[in-house]
PDB file of C-alpha atoms in Angstrom:
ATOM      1  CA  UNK E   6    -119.055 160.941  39.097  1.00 96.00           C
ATOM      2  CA  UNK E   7    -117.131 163.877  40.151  1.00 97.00           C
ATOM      3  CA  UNK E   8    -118.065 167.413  39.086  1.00 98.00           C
ATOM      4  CA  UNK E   9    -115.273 170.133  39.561  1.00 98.00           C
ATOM      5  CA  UNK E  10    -117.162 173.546  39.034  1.00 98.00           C
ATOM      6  CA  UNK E  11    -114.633 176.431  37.687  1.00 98.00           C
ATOM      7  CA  UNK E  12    -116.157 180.119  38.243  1.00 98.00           C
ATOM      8  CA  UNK E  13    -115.019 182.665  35.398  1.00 98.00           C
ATOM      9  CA  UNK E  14    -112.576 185.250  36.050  1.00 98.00           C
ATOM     10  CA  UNK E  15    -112.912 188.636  37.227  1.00 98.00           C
ATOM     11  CA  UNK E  16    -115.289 191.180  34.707  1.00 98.00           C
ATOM     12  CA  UNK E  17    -114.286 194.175  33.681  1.00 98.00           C
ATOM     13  CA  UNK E  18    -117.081 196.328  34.506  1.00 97.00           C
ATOM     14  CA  UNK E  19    -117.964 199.198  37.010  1.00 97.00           C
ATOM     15  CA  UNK E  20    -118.577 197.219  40.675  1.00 95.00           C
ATOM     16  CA  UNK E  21    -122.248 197.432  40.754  1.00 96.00           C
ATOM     17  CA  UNK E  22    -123.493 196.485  37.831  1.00 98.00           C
ATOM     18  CA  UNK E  23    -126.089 193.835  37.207  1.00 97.00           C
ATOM     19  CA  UNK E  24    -124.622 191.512  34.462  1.00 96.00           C
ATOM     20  CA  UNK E  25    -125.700 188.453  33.646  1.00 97.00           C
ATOM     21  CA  UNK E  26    -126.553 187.093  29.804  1.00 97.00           C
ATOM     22  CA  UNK E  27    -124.862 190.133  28.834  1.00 97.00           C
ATOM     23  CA  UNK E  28    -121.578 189.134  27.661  1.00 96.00           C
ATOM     24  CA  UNK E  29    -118.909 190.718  29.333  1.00 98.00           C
ATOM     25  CA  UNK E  30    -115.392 191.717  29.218  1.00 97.00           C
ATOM     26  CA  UNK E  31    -112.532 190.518  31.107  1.00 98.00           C
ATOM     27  CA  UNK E  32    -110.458 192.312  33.503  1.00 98.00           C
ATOM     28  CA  UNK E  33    -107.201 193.703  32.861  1.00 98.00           C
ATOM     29  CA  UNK E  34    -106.172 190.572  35.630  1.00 98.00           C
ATOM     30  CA  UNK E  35    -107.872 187.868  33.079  1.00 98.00           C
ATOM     31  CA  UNK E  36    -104.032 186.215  32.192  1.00 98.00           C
ATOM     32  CA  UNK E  37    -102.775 186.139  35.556  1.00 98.00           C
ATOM     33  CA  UNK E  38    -106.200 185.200  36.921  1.00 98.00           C
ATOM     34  CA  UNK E  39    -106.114 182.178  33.989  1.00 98.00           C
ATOM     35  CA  UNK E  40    -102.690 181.123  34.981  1.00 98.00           C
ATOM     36  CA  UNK E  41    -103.544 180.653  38.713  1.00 98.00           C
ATOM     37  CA  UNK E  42    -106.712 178.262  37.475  1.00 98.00           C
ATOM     38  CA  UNK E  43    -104.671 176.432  35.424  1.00 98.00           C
ATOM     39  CA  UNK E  44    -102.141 175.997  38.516  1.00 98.00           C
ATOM     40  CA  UNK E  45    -104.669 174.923  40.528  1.00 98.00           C
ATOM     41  CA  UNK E  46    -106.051 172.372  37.883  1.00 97.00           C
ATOM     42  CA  UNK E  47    -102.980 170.603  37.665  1.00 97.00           C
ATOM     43  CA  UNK E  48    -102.541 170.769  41.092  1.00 96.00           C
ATOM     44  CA  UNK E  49    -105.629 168.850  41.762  1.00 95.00           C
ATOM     45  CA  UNK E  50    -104.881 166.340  39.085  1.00 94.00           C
ATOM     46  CA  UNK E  51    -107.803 166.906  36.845  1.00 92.00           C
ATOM     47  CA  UNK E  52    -108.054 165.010  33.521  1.00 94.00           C
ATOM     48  CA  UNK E  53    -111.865 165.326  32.916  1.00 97.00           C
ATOM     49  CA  UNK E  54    -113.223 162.839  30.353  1.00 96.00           C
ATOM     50  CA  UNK E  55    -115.909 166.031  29.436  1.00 98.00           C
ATOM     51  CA  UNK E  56    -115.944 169.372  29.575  1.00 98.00           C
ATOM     52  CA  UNK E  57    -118.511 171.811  29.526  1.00 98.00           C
ATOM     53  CA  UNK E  58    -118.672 175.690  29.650  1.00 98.00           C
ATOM     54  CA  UNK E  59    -121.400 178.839  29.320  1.00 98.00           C
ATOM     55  CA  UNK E  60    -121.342 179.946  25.967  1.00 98.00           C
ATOM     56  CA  UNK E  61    -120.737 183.729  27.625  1.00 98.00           C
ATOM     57  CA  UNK E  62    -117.566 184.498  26.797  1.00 98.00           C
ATOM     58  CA  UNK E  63    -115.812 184.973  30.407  1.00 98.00           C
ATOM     59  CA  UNK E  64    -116.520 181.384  30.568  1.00 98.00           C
ATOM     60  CA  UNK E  65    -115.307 180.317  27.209  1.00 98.00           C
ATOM     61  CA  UNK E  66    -111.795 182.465  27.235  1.00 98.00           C
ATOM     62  CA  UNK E  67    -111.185 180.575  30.720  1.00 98.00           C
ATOM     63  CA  UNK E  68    -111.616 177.484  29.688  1.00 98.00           C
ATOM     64  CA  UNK E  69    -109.421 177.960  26.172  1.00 98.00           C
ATOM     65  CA  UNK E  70    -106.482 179.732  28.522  1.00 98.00           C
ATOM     66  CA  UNK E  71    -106.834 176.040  30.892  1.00 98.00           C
ATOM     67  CA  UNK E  72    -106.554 174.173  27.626  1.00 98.00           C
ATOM     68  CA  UNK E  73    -109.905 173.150  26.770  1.00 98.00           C
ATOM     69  CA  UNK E  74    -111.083 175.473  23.855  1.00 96.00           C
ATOM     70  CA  UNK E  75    -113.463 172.221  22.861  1.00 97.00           C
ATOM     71  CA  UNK E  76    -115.366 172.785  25.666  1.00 98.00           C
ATOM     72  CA  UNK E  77    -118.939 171.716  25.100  1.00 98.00           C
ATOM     73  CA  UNK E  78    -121.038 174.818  25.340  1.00 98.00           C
ATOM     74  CA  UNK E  79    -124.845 174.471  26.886  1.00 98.00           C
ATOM     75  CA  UNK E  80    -126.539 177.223  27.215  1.00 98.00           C
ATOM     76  CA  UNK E  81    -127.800 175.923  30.602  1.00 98.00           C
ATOM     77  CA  UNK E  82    -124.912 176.716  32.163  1.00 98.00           C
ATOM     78  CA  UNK E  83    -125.663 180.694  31.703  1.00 98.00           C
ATOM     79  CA  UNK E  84    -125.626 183.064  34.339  1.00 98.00           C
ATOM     80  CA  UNK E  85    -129.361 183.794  35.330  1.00 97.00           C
ATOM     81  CA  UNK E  86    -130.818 186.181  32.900  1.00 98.00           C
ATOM     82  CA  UNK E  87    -131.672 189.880  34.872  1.00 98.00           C
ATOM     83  CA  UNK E  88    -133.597 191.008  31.946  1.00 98.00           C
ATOM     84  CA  UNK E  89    -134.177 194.524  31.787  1.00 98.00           C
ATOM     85  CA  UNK E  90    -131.756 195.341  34.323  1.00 98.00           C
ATOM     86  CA  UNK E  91    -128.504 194.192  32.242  1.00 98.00           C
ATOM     87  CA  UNK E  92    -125.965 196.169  32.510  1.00 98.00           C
ATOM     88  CA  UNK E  93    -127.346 198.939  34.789  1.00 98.00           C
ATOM     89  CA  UNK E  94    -125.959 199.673  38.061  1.00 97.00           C
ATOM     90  CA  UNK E  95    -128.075 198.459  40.563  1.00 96.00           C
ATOM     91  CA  UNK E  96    -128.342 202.271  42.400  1.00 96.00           C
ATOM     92  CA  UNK E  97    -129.171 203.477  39.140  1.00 97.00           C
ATOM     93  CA  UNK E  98    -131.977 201.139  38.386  1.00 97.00           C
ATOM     94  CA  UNK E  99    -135.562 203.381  38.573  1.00 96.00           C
ATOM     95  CA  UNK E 100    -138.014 199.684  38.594  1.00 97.00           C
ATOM     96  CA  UNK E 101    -139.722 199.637  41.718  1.00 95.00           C
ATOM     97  CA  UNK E 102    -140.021 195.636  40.970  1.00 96.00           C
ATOM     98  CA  UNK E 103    -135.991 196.113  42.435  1.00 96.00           C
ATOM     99  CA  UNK E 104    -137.229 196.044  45.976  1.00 95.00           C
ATOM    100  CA  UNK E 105    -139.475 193.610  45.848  1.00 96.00           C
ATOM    101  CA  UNK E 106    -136.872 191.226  43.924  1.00 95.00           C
ATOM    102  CA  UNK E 107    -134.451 192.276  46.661  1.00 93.00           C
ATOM    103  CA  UNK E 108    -136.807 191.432  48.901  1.00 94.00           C
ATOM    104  CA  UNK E 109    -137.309 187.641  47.549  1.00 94.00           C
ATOM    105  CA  UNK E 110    -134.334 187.040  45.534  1.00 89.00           C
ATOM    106  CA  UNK E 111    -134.814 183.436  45.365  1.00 91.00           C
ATOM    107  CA  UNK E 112    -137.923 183.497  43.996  1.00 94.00           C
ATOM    108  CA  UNK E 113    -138.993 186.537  42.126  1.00 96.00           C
ATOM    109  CA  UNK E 114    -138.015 187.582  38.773  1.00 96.00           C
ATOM    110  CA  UNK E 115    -136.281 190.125  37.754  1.00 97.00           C
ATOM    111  CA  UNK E 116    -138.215 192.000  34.607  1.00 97.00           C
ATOM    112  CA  UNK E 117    -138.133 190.278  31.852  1.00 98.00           C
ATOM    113  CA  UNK E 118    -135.623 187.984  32.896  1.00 97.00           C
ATOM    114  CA  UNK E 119    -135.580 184.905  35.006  1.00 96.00           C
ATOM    115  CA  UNK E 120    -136.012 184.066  38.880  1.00 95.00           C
ATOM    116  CA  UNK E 121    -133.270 182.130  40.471  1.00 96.00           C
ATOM    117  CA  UNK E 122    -135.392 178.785  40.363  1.00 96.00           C
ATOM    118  CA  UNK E 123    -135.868 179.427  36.782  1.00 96.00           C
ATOM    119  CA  UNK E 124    -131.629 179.108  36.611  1.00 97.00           C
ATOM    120  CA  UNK E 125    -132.192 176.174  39.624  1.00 97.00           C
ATOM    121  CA  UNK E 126    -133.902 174.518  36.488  1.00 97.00           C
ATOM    122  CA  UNK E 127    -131.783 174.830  33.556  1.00 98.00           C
ATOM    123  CA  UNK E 128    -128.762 173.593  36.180  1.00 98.00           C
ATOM    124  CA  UNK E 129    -130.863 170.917  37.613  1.00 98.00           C
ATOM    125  CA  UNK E 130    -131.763 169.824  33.940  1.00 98.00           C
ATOM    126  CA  UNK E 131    -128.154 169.932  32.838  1.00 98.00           C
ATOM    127  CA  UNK E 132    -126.764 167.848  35.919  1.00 98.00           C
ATOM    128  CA  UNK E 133    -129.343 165.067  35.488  1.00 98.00           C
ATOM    129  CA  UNK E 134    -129.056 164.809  31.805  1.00 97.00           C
ATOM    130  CA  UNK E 135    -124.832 164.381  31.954  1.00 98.00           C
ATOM    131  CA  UNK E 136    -125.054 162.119  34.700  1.00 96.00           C
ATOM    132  CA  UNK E 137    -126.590 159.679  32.790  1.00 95.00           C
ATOM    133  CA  UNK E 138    -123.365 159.623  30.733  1.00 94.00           C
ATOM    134  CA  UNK E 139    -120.683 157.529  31.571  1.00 91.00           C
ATOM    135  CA  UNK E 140    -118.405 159.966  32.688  1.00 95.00           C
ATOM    136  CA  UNK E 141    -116.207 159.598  35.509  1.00 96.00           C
ATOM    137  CA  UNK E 142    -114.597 163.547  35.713  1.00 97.00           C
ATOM    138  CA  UNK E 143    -116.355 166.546  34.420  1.00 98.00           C
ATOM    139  CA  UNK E 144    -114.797 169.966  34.399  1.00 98.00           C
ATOM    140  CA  UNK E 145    -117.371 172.681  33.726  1.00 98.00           C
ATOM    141  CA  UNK E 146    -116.856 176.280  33.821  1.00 99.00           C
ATOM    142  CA  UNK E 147    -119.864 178.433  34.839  1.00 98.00           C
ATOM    143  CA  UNK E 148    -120.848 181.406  36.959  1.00 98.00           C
ATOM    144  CA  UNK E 149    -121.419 182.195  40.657  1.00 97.00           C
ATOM    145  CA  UNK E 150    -125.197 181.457  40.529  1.00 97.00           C
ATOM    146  CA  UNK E 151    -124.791 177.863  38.848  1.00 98.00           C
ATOM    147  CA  UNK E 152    -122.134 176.915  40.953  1.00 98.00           C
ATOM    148  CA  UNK E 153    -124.418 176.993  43.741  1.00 97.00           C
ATOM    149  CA  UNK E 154    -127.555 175.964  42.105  1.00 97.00           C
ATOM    150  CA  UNK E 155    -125.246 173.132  41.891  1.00 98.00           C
ATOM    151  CA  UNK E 156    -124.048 173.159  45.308  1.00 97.00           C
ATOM    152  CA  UNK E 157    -128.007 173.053  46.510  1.00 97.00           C
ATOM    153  CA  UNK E 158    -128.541 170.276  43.800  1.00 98.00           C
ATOM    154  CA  UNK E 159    -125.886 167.944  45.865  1.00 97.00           C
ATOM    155  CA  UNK E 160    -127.550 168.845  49.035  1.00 97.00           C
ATOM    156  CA  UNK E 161    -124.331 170.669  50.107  1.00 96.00           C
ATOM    157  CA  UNK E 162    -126.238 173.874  51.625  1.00 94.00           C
ATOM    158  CA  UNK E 163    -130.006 174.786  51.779  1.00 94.00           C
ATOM    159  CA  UNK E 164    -131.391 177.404  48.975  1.00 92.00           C
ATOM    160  CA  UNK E 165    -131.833 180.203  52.114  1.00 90.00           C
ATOM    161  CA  UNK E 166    -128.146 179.916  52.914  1.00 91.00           C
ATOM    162  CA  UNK E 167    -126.767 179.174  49.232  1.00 83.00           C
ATOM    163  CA  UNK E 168    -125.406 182.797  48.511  1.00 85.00           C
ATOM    164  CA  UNK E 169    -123.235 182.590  51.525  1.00 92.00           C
ATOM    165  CA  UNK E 170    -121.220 179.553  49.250  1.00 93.00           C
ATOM    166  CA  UNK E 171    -121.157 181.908  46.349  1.00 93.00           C
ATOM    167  CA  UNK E 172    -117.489 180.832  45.386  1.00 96.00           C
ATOM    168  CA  UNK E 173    -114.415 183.647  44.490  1.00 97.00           C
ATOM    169  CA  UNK E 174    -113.879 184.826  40.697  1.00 98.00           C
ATOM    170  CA  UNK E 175    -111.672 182.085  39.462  1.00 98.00           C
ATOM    171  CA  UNK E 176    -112.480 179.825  42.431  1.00 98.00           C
ATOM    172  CA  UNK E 177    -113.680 175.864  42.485  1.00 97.00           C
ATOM    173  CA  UNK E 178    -116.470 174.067  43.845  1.00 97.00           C
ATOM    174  CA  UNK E 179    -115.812 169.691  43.413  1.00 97.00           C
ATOM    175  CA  UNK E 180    -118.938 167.322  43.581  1.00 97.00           C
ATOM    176  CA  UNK E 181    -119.950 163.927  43.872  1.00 96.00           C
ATOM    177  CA  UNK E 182    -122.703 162.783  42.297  1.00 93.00           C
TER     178      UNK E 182
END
């Protein structure tokens, strides 16, 4: 089964800020942005026989401007949740849990949200539920810190190096499983 991962576009907000439930908006280079996805789609060929998307809504316009506003939505596919740090700039943020998070990224939690395994879950739930499914080509369109959850899940990279796979706004990841 072959998973093509689709990261949304670029946000709109101040470069910095911690975002991730919080829903978003686009930038001003979201229709340009869409068209080159949908370029590159065709490119490659893909006719997925599923498709699945964040509810968040950078994830959902995307996948509507490629042509797939009945994207399935699962909430698993959500960015990881940075709690009480949403849409703070990370200079500006006063917890002194920050460092300690920065420290351990992988494993701690930010307040009141989730750690990075905690989104290695939901992803790794996800993924082993749909391939049970007889799909052959499924097109999902996520964020930066599922796409390589995913990436780790295939055993393309190891967790300490994952970040460094982190994949462009607007860029692909494709993977057997």
């Amino acid at each position: 089964m072959l998973f093509t991962f689709v990261r949304h576009t670029r946000v709109g907000v101040p470069r910095g800020t911690c975002y991730g439930w919080s829903d978003v908006p686009l930038a001003s280079t979201f229709e340009q942005e869409a068209a080159r996805v949908r370029s590159v789609l065709a490119t490659k060929g893909i006719h997925p026989d599923a498709v699945f998307t964040s509810p968040l809504s950078r994830c959902v316009r995307l996948a509507t401007a490629c042509g797939f506003d009945d994207a399935r939505r699962d909430d698993r596919l959500k960015e990881m949740n940075m709690g009480q740090w949403e849409m703070q700039r990370y200079d500006d943020i006063g917890d002194p849990h920050l460092q300690a998070w920065y420290a351990d990224y992988l494993h701690e939690c930010a307040t009141g949200g989730e750690s990075f395994q905690d989104l290695r879950r939901r992803v790794t739930a996800f993924l082993d539920e749909v391939r049970t499914a007889s799909h052959r080509r499924v097109l999902i369109f996520a964020h930066a810190g599922v796409i390589v959850a995913a990436g780790i899940y295939a055993g393309l990279y190891e967790e300490s190096e994952a970040f460094a796979h982190q994949p462009d706004y607007g860029g692909m990841l494709d993977i057997w499983l």
